[in-house]
PDB file of C-alpha atoms in Angstrom:
ATOM      1  CA  ALA A 596       2.244  -4.628  17.519  1.00  0.00           C
ATOM      2  CA  GLN A 597       1.464  -6.437  13.661  1.00  0.00           C
ATOM      3  CA  SER A 598       3.732  -7.037  11.171  1.00  0.00           C
ATOM      4  CA  VAL A 599       4.264  -8.767   7.495  1.00  0.00           C
ATOM      5  CA  THR A 600       6.288 -11.361   6.067  1.00  0.00           C
ATOM      6  CA  GLN A 601       5.357 -11.796   2.272  1.00  0.00           C
ATOM      7  CA  LEU A 602       8.119 -15.306   2.325  1.00  0.00           C
ATOM      8  CA  ASP A 603       9.164 -14.520  -1.322  1.00  0.00           C
ATOM      9  CA  SER A 604      10.225 -11.171  -3.172  1.00  0.00           C
ATOM     10  CA  GLN A 605       9.990 -13.030  -7.322  1.00  0.00           C
ATOM     11  CA  VAL A 606       7.985 -15.810  -8.127  1.00  0.00           C
ATOM     12  CA  PRO A 607       7.972 -17.070 -11.639  1.00  0.00           C
ATOM     13  CA  VAL A 608       5.650 -19.038 -13.271  1.00  0.00           C
ATOM     14  CA  PHE A 609       4.820 -20.269 -17.085  1.00  0.00           C
ATOM     15  CA  GLU A 610       1.290 -19.051 -18.680  1.00  0.00           C
ATOM     16  CA  GLU A 611      -1.960 -21.341 -17.375  1.00  0.00           C
ATOM     17  CA  ALA A 612       0.303 -23.009 -14.733  1.00  0.00           C
ATOM     18  CA  PRO A 613      -1.040 -22.543 -10.899  1.00  0.00           C
ATOM     19  CA  VAL A 614       0.366 -19.405  -8.635  1.00  0.00           C
ATOM     20  CA  GLU A 615       0.398 -19.431  -5.210  1.00  0.00           C
ATOM     21  CA  LEU A 616       1.741 -16.385  -3.024  1.00  0.00           C
ATOM     22  CA  ARG A 617       2.838 -16.926   0.530  1.00  0.00           C
ATOM     23  CA  CYS A 618       1.629 -14.210   3.307  1.00  0.00           C
ATOM     24  CA  ASN A 619       2.140 -14.938   7.471  1.00  0.00           C
ATOM     25  CA  TYR A 620       0.628 -11.876   9.257  1.00  0.00           C
ATOM     26  CA  SER A 621       2.136 -11.667  13.888  1.00  0.00           C
ATOM     27  CA  SER A 622      -0.527  -9.782  15.599  1.00  0.00           C
ATOM     28  CA  SER A 623      -2.510  -9.923  18.609  1.00  0.00           C
ATOM     29  CA  VAL A 624      -6.248  -8.981  18.259  1.00  0.00           C
ATOM     30  CA  SER A 625      -8.379  -9.660  15.898  1.00  0.00           C
ATOM     31  CA  VAL A 626      -7.016  -8.329  12.656  1.00  0.00           C
ATOM     32  CA  TYR A 627      -8.335  -7.933   8.963  1.00  0.00           C
ATOM     33  CA  LEU A 628      -6.031  -9.037   5.947  1.00  0.00           C
ATOM     34  CA  PHE A 629      -5.766  -7.688   2.225  1.00  0.00           C
ATOM     35  CA  TRP A 630      -4.190  -8.531  -1.558  1.00  0.00           C
ATOM     36  CA  TYR A 631      -3.349  -5.168  -3.094  1.00  0.00           C
ATOM     37  CA  VAL A 632      -1.673  -5.358  -6.400  1.00  0.00           C
ATOM     38  CA  GLN A 633       0.807  -3.153  -8.163  1.00  0.00           C
ATOM     39  CA  TYR A 634       0.839  -3.411 -11.788  1.00  0.00           C
ATOM     40  CA  PRO A 635       3.762  -0.822 -13.320  1.00  0.00           C
ATOM     41  CA  ASN A 636       3.760   2.682 -13.310  1.00  0.00           C
ATOM     42  CA  GLN A 637       0.239   2.588 -11.422  1.00  0.00           C
ATOM     43  CA  GLY A 638      -0.703   2.374  -7.752  1.00  0.00           C
ATOM     44  CA  LEU A 639      -2.129  -0.059  -5.364  1.00  0.00           C
ATOM     45  CA  GLN A 640      -5.469  -1.862  -6.068  1.00  0.00           C
ATOM     46  CA  LEU A 641      -7.650  -3.673  -4.045  1.00  0.00           C
ATOM     47  CA  LEU A 642      -7.114  -7.338  -5.089  1.00  0.00           C
ATOM     48  CA  LEU A 643      -9.232  -8.762  -1.930  1.00  0.00           C
ATOM     49  CA  LYS A 644      -9.950  -8.440   1.579  1.00  0.00           C
ATOM     50  CA  TYR A 645     -10.578 -10.727   4.227  1.00  0.00           C
ATOM     51  CA  LEU A 646     -13.100  -9.178   7.188  1.00  0.00           C
ATOM     52  CA  SER A 647     -14.696 -12.069   8.789  1.00  0.00           C
ATOM     53  CA  GLY A 648     -17.261 -14.537   7.946  1.00  0.00           C
ATOM     54  CA  SER A 649     -15.934 -16.663   5.361  1.00  0.00           C
ATOM     55  CA  THR A 650     -12.323 -17.477   5.994  1.00  0.00           C
ATOM     56  CA  LEU A 651     -12.207 -18.182   1.853  1.00  0.00           C
ATOM     57  CA  VAL A 652     -11.896 -15.163   0.188  1.00  0.00           C
ATOM     58  CA  LYS A 653     -12.439 -14.770  -3.224  1.00  0.00           C
ATOM     59  CA  GLY A 654     -11.270 -11.169  -5.084  1.00  0.00           C
ATOM     60  CA  ILE A 655     -11.005  -9.848  -9.147  1.00  0.00           C
ATOM     61  CA  ASN A 656      -9.320 -11.432 -12.176  1.00  0.00           C
ATOM     62  CA  GLY A 657      -9.636 -15.343 -10.375  1.00  0.00           C
ATOM     63  CA  PHE A 658      -7.657 -14.178  -7.332  1.00  0.00           C
ATOM     64  CA  GLU A 659      -8.511 -16.181  -4.104  1.00  0.00           C
ATOM     65  CA  ALA A 660      -6.978 -16.577  -0.355  1.00  0.00           C
ATOM     66  CA  GLU A 661      -8.331 -18.080   2.340  1.00  0.00           C
ATOM     67  CA  PHE A 662      -8.021 -17.367   5.382  1.00  0.00           C
ATOM     68  CA  ASN A 663      -5.353 -19.902   7.968  1.00  0.00           C
ATOM     69  CA  LYS A 664      -6.042 -18.636  12.405  1.00  0.00           C
ATOM     70  CA  SER A 665      -3.775 -21.290  13.507  1.00  0.00           C
ATOM     71  CA  GLN A 666      -1.351 -20.961  11.094  1.00  0.00           C
ATOM     72  CA  THR A 667      -1.871 -16.374  10.663  1.00  0.00           C
ATOM     73  CA  SER A 668      -1.661 -17.501   6.744  1.00  0.00           C
ATOM     74  CA  PHE A 669      -3.004 -15.939   4.267  1.00  0.00           C
ATOM     75  CA  HIS A 670      -1.754 -16.647   1.066  1.00  0.00           C
ATOM     76  CA  LEU A 671      -2.960 -15.996  -2.411  1.00  0.00           C
ATOM     77  CA  ARG A 672      -3.257 -18.683  -5.057  1.00  0.00           C
ATOM     78  CA  LYS A 673      -4.779 -18.934  -9.199  1.00  0.00           C
ATOM     79  CA  PRO A 674      -5.433 -21.505 -10.756  1.00  0.00           C
ATOM     80  CA  SER A 675      -4.184 -20.074 -13.979  1.00  0.00           C
ATOM     81  CA  VAL A 676      -2.445 -17.431 -14.624  1.00  0.00           C
ATOM     82  CA  HIS A 677      -2.731 -15.738 -17.696  1.00  0.00           C
ATOM     83  CA  ILE A 678       0.308 -12.492 -18.915  1.00  0.00           C
ATOM     84  CA  SER A 679      -1.007  -9.823 -17.693  1.00  0.00           C
ATOM     85  CA  ASP A 680      -1.061 -11.177 -13.809  1.00  0.00           C
ATOM     86  CA  THR A 681       2.713  -9.707 -14.630  1.00  0.00           C
ATOM     87  CA  ALA A 682       2.497  -7.724 -11.726  1.00  0.00           C
ATOM     88  CA  GLU A 683       3.738  -7.415  -7.388  1.00  0.00           C
ATOM     89  CA  TYR A 684       1.531  -8.291  -5.863  1.00  0.00           C
ATOM     90  CA  PHE A 685       1.750  -6.856  -1.395  1.00  0.00           C
ATOM     91  CA  CYS A 686       0.177  -8.632   1.302  1.00  0.00           C
ATOM     92  CA  ALA A 687      -1.616  -6.390   4.403  1.00  0.00           C
ATOM     93  CA  VAL A 688      -2.757  -5.796   7.437  1.00  0.00           C
ATOM     94  CA  SER A 689      -4.741  -3.939   9.687  1.00  0.00           C
ATOM     95  CA  GLU A 690      -6.444  -5.004  13.594  1.00  0.00           C
ATOM     96  CA  SER A 691     -10.082  -4.539  13.177  1.00  0.00           C
ATOM     97  CA  GLY A 692     -12.623  -2.180  13.728  1.00  0.00           C
ATOM     98  CA  GLY A 693     -12.534   1.233  12.749  1.00  0.00           C
ATOM     99  CA  TYR A 694      -9.279   2.949  10.651  1.00  0.00           C
ATOM    100  CA  GLN A 695      -6.709   1.763  11.902  1.00  0.00           C
ATOM    101  CA  LYS A 696      -3.153   1.424  11.082  1.00  0.00           C
ATOM    102  CA  VAL A 697      -2.449  -1.365   7.995  1.00  0.00           C
ATOM    103  CA  THR A 698       1.047  -2.735   7.755  1.00  0.00           C
ATOM    104  CA  PHE A 699       1.970  -4.013   4.461  1.00  0.00           C
ATOM    105  CA  GLY A 700       4.635  -6.674   3.491  1.00  0.00           C
ATOM    106  CA  ILE A 701       7.322  -5.850   1.386  1.00  0.00           C
ATOM    107  CA  GLY A 702       5.724  -7.664  -1.928  1.00  0.00           C
ATOM    108  CA  THR A 703       6.011 -10.802  -3.694  1.00  0.00           C
ATOM    109  CA  LYS A 704       7.296  -9.373  -7.269  1.00  0.00           C
ATOM    110  CA  LEU A 705       4.748 -12.147  -9.868  1.00  0.00           C
ATOM    111  CA  GLN A 706       6.718 -12.737 -13.583  1.00  0.00           C
ATOM    112  CA  VAL A 707       4.160 -14.843 -16.311  1.00  0.00           C
ATOM    113  CA  ILE A 708       6.238 -16.195 -18.309  1.00  0.00           C
ATOM    114  CA  PRO A 709       4.760 -16.482 -21.795  1.00  0.00           C
TER     115      PRO A 709
ATOM    116  CA  ASP B 962     -14.424   5.619  -8.840  1.00  0.00           C
ATOM    117  CA  VAL B 963     -12.198   6.984  -5.736  1.00  0.00           C
ATOM    118  CA  LYS B 964     -10.491   9.536  -7.803  1.00  0.00           C
ATOM    119  CA  VAL B 965      -6.530  10.084  -6.015  1.00  0.00           C
ATOM    120  CA  THR B 966      -4.533  12.276  -7.303  1.00  0.00           C
ATOM    121  CA  GLN B 967      -0.695  13.075  -7.051  1.00  0.00           C
ATOM    122  CA  SER B 968       1.535  16.181  -8.087  1.00  0.00           C
ATOM    123  CA  SER B 969       4.272  14.800  -9.757  1.00  0.00           C
ATOM    124  CA  ARG B 970       5.101  11.822 -10.944  1.00  0.00           C
ATOM    125  CA  TYR B 971       8.286  12.107 -11.206  1.00  0.00           C
ATOM    126  CA  LEU B 972      10.900  15.639  -9.533  1.00  0.00           C
ATOM    127  CA  VAL B 973      14.653  15.892  -9.219  1.00  0.00           C
ATOM    128  CA  LYS B 974      15.612  17.616  -6.344  1.00  0.00           C
ATOM    129  CA  ARG B 975      18.790  18.880  -4.387  1.00  0.00           C
ATOM    130  CA  THR B 976      19.659  17.419  -0.602  1.00  0.00           C
ATOM    131  CA  GLY B 977      18.859  20.684   1.347  1.00  0.00           C
ATOM    132  CA  GLU B 978      15.513  21.630  -0.903  1.00  0.00           C
ATOM    133  CA  LYS B 979      12.407  22.045   0.604  1.00  0.00           C
ATOM    134  CA  VAL B 980       9.442  19.581  -0.982  1.00  0.00           C
ATOM    135  CA  PHE B 981       6.064  19.703  -1.294  1.00  0.00           C
ATOM    136  CA  LEU B 982       4.480  16.829  -2.290  1.00  0.00           C
ATOM    137  CA  GLU B 983       0.511  17.222  -2.904  1.00  0.00           C
ATOM    138  CA  CYS B 984      -2.235  15.006  -2.887  1.00  0.00           C
ATOM    139  CA  VAL B 985      -5.104  15.459  -3.799  1.00  0.00           C
ATOM    140  CA  GLN B 986      -8.837  12.713  -3.079  1.00  0.00           C
ATOM    141  CA  ASP B 987     -12.636  12.796  -4.352  1.00  0.00           C
ATOM    142  CA  MET B 988     -14.715  11.042  -2.732  1.00  0.00           C
ATOM    143  CA  ASP B 989     -14.668  14.184   0.873  1.00  0.00           C
ATOM    144  CA  HIS B 990     -13.474  10.972   3.104  1.00  0.00           C
ATOM    145  CA  GLU B 991     -12.514  12.058   6.525  1.00  0.00           C
ATOM    146  CA  ASN B 992      -9.084   9.251   6.579  1.00  0.00           C
ATOM    147  CA  MET B 993      -5.666  10.253   4.691  1.00  0.00           C
ATOM    148  CA  PHE B 994      -2.465   9.169   3.959  1.00  0.00           C
ATOM    149  CA  TRP B 995       1.436   9.278   2.880  1.00  0.00           C
ATOM    150  CA  TYR B 996       3.302   6.260   2.254  1.00  0.00           C
ATOM    151  CA  ARG B 997       7.033   5.898   0.396  1.00  0.00           C
ATOM    152  CA  GLN B 998       7.742   2.312  -1.387  1.00  0.00           C
ATOM    153  CA  ASP B 999      11.293   1.322  -1.368  1.00  0.00           C
ATOM    154  CA  PRO B1000      12.247  -1.741  -3.228  1.00  0.00           C
ATOM    155  CA  GLY B1001      12.733  -4.899  -0.439  1.00  0.00           C
ATOM    156  CA  LEU B1002      10.587  -2.648   2.321  1.00  0.00           C
ATOM    157  CA  GLY B1003       7.826  -2.713   0.623  1.00  0.00           C
ATOM    158  CA  LEU B1004       5.097   0.430   1.786  1.00  0.00           C
ATOM    159  CA  ARG B1005       5.977   1.833   5.327  1.00  0.00           C
ATOM    160  CA  LEU B1006       3.654   5.030   6.717  1.00  0.00           C
ATOM    161  CA  ILE B1007       4.720   8.110   7.418  1.00  0.00           C
ATOM    162  CA  TYR B1008       1.817  10.221   8.358  1.00  0.00           C
ATOM    163  CA  PHE B1009      -1.847   9.567   8.168  1.00  0.00           C
ATOM    164  CA  SER B1010      -4.807  11.740   8.884  1.00  0.00           C
ATOM    165  CA  TYR B1011      -8.021  11.909  10.512  1.00  0.00           C
ATOM    166  CA  ASP B1012      -9.413  14.800   9.460  1.00  0.00           C
ATOM    167  CA  VAL B1013      -8.430  18.445   9.052  1.00  0.00           C
ATOM    168  CA  LYS B1014      -5.546  19.815  10.263  1.00  0.00           C
ATOM    169  CA  MET B1015      -5.721  16.083  13.078  1.00  0.00           C
ATOM    170  CA  LYS B1016      -2.216  14.540  12.003  1.00  0.00           C
ATOM    171  CA  GLU B1017      -0.362  11.456  13.564  1.00  0.00           C
ATOM    172  CA  LYS B1018       2.603  10.260  12.579  1.00  0.00           C
ATOM    173  CA  GLY B1019       3.065   6.721  11.134  1.00  0.00           C
ATOM    174  CA  ASP B1020       6.686   4.692  11.090  1.00  0.00           C
ATOM    175  CA  ILE B1021       8.920   6.932   9.551  1.00  0.00           C
ATOM    176  CA  PRO B1022       7.524   9.815  10.422  1.00  0.00           C
ATOM    177  CA  GLU B1023      12.095  11.286  10.710  1.00  0.00           C
ATOM    178  CA  GLY B1024      12.615  13.613   8.378  1.00  0.00           C
ATOM    179  CA  TYR B1025       9.412  15.392   6.630  1.00  0.00           C
ATOM    180  CA  SER B1026       6.373  16.372   8.284  1.00  0.00           C
ATOM    181  CA  VAL B1027       2.790  16.962   6.905  1.00  0.00           C
ATOM    182  CA  SER B1028       0.001  19.444   5.500  1.00  0.00           C
ATOM    183  CA  ARG B1029      -3.935  19.115   5.844  1.00  0.00           C
ATOM    184  CA  GLU B1030      -5.817  22.195   5.328  1.00  0.00           C
ATOM    185  CA  LYS B1031      -8.893  21.211   3.101  1.00  0.00           C
ATOM    186  CA  LYS B1032     -10.009  17.852   3.742  1.00  0.00           C
ATOM    187  CA  GLU B1033      -9.824  16.731  -0.286  1.00  0.00           C
ATOM    188  CA  ARG B1034      -5.631  17.502   0.329  1.00  0.00           C
ATOM    189  CA  PHE B1035      -3.200  16.359   2.482  1.00  0.00           C
ATOM    190  CA  SER B1036       0.100  17.873   1.644  1.00  0.00           C
ATOM    191  CA  LEU B1037       3.282  15.741   3.176  1.00  0.00           C
ATOM    192  CA  ILE B1038       6.837  18.261   3.090  1.00  0.00           C
ATOM    193  CA  LEU B1039      10.434  17.177   3.111  1.00  0.00           C
ATOM    194  CA  GLU B1040      11.814  20.682   5.420  1.00  0.00           C
ATOM    195  CA  SER B1041      15.121  19.329   4.144  1.00  0.00           C
ATOM    196  CA  ALA B1042      15.427  16.601   1.794  1.00  0.00           C
ATOM    197  CA  SER B1043      18.672  14.201   1.612  1.00  0.00           C
ATOM    198  CA  THR B1044      19.606  11.853  -0.377  1.00  0.00           C
ATOM    199  CA  ASN B1045      17.830   8.789   1.866  1.00  0.00           C
ATOM    200  CA  GLN B1046      14.785  10.116   0.867  1.00  0.00           C
ATOM    201  CA  THR B1047      14.679   9.353  -2.960  1.00  0.00           C
ATOM    202  CA  SER B1048      11.567   7.207  -2.783  1.00  0.00           C
ATOM    203  CA  MET B1049       8.359   6.219  -4.209  1.00  0.00           C
ATOM    204  CA  TYR B1050       5.701   8.752  -2.582  1.00  0.00           C
ATOM    205  CA  LEU B1051       2.201   6.871  -2.414  1.00  0.00           C
ATOM    206  CA  CYS B1052      -1.003   9.076  -1.328  1.00  0.00           C
ATOM    207  CA  GLY B1053      -4.137   7.853  -0.577  1.00  0.00           C
ATOM    208  CA  THR B1054      -7.193   8.248   0.757  1.00  0.00           C
ATOM    209  CA  GLY B1055      -9.729   5.597   2.837  1.00  0.00           C
ATOM    210  CA  LEU B1056     -11.325   2.782   5.797  1.00  0.00           C
ATOM    211  CA  ASN B1057      -8.696   0.051   6.228  1.00  0.00           C
ATOM    212  CA  GLU B1058     -11.675  -1.932   5.389  1.00  0.00           C
ATOM    213  CA  LYS B1059     -10.588  -1.043   1.453  1.00  0.00           C
ATOM    214  CA  LEU B1060      -7.357   2.227   0.578  1.00  0.00           C
ATOM    215  CA  PHE B1061      -7.439   3.137  -2.547  1.00  0.00           C
ATOM    216  CA  PHE B1062      -3.784   4.862  -3.994  1.00  0.00           C
ATOM    217  CA  GLY B1063      -3.044   7.769  -6.438  1.00  0.00           C
ATOM    218  CA  SER B1064       0.057   6.742  -9.366  1.00  0.00           C
ATOM    219  CA  GLY B1065       2.664   7.588  -6.549  1.00  0.00           C
ATOM    220  CA  THR B1066       6.047  10.503  -6.853  1.00  0.00           C
ATOM    221  CA  GLN B1067       9.433   8.999  -8.443  1.00  0.00           C
ATOM    222  CA  LEU B1068      11.849  11.358  -5.716  1.00  0.00           C
ATOM    223  CA  SER B1069      14.822  11.774  -6.744  1.00  0.00           C
ATOM    224  CA  VAL B1070      17.032  13.538  -3.841  1.00  0.00           C
ATOM    225  CA  LEU B1071      21.272  14.061  -6.214  1.00  0.00           C
TER     226      LEU B1071
END
């Protein structure tokens, strides 16, 4: 069975500072990896995804993540955050191929401090 | 862009009531799903559906059932609501490469 661990439940960071949100996963097969973002009072939307190929994935709003198979990690980074990045971020994993169940982590609340 | 509409943003029900949560998607996707979101627990899959009249249990199906009579509509049913079903319910569609979510229904069971 697959699982996702988000190591930080809350991350406060000052505006224009860099941020890293950590995610580790567990699976016995090939996986797809995702980061979703949830702004207040909204549903989730896809930030970026790794399906195959280059391990460095770029997403919307200046975010990027790096797939590290040996460390089973998929950390999310942004070099300079804005107030508008305040949201909850969910790491997710699914087995590759066809329609497979997507398993989400518990979420990390990013609070950008002006 | 895909639009997923959940019929209610907020819902308050009493213990023992039968509750219907409705979800409609406008993209003719075959797959639809229901998650519940709780603080500290993230999103947990309740049920998903591959096609009309087809359903599969997710990780926490107990206390819930679903109905999919038409491709665009996927309903979550709480046969007898209980206080531990107070939660945010998220419906959506898509393949595992990309999921599209509605804005959620916050259900309170009193």
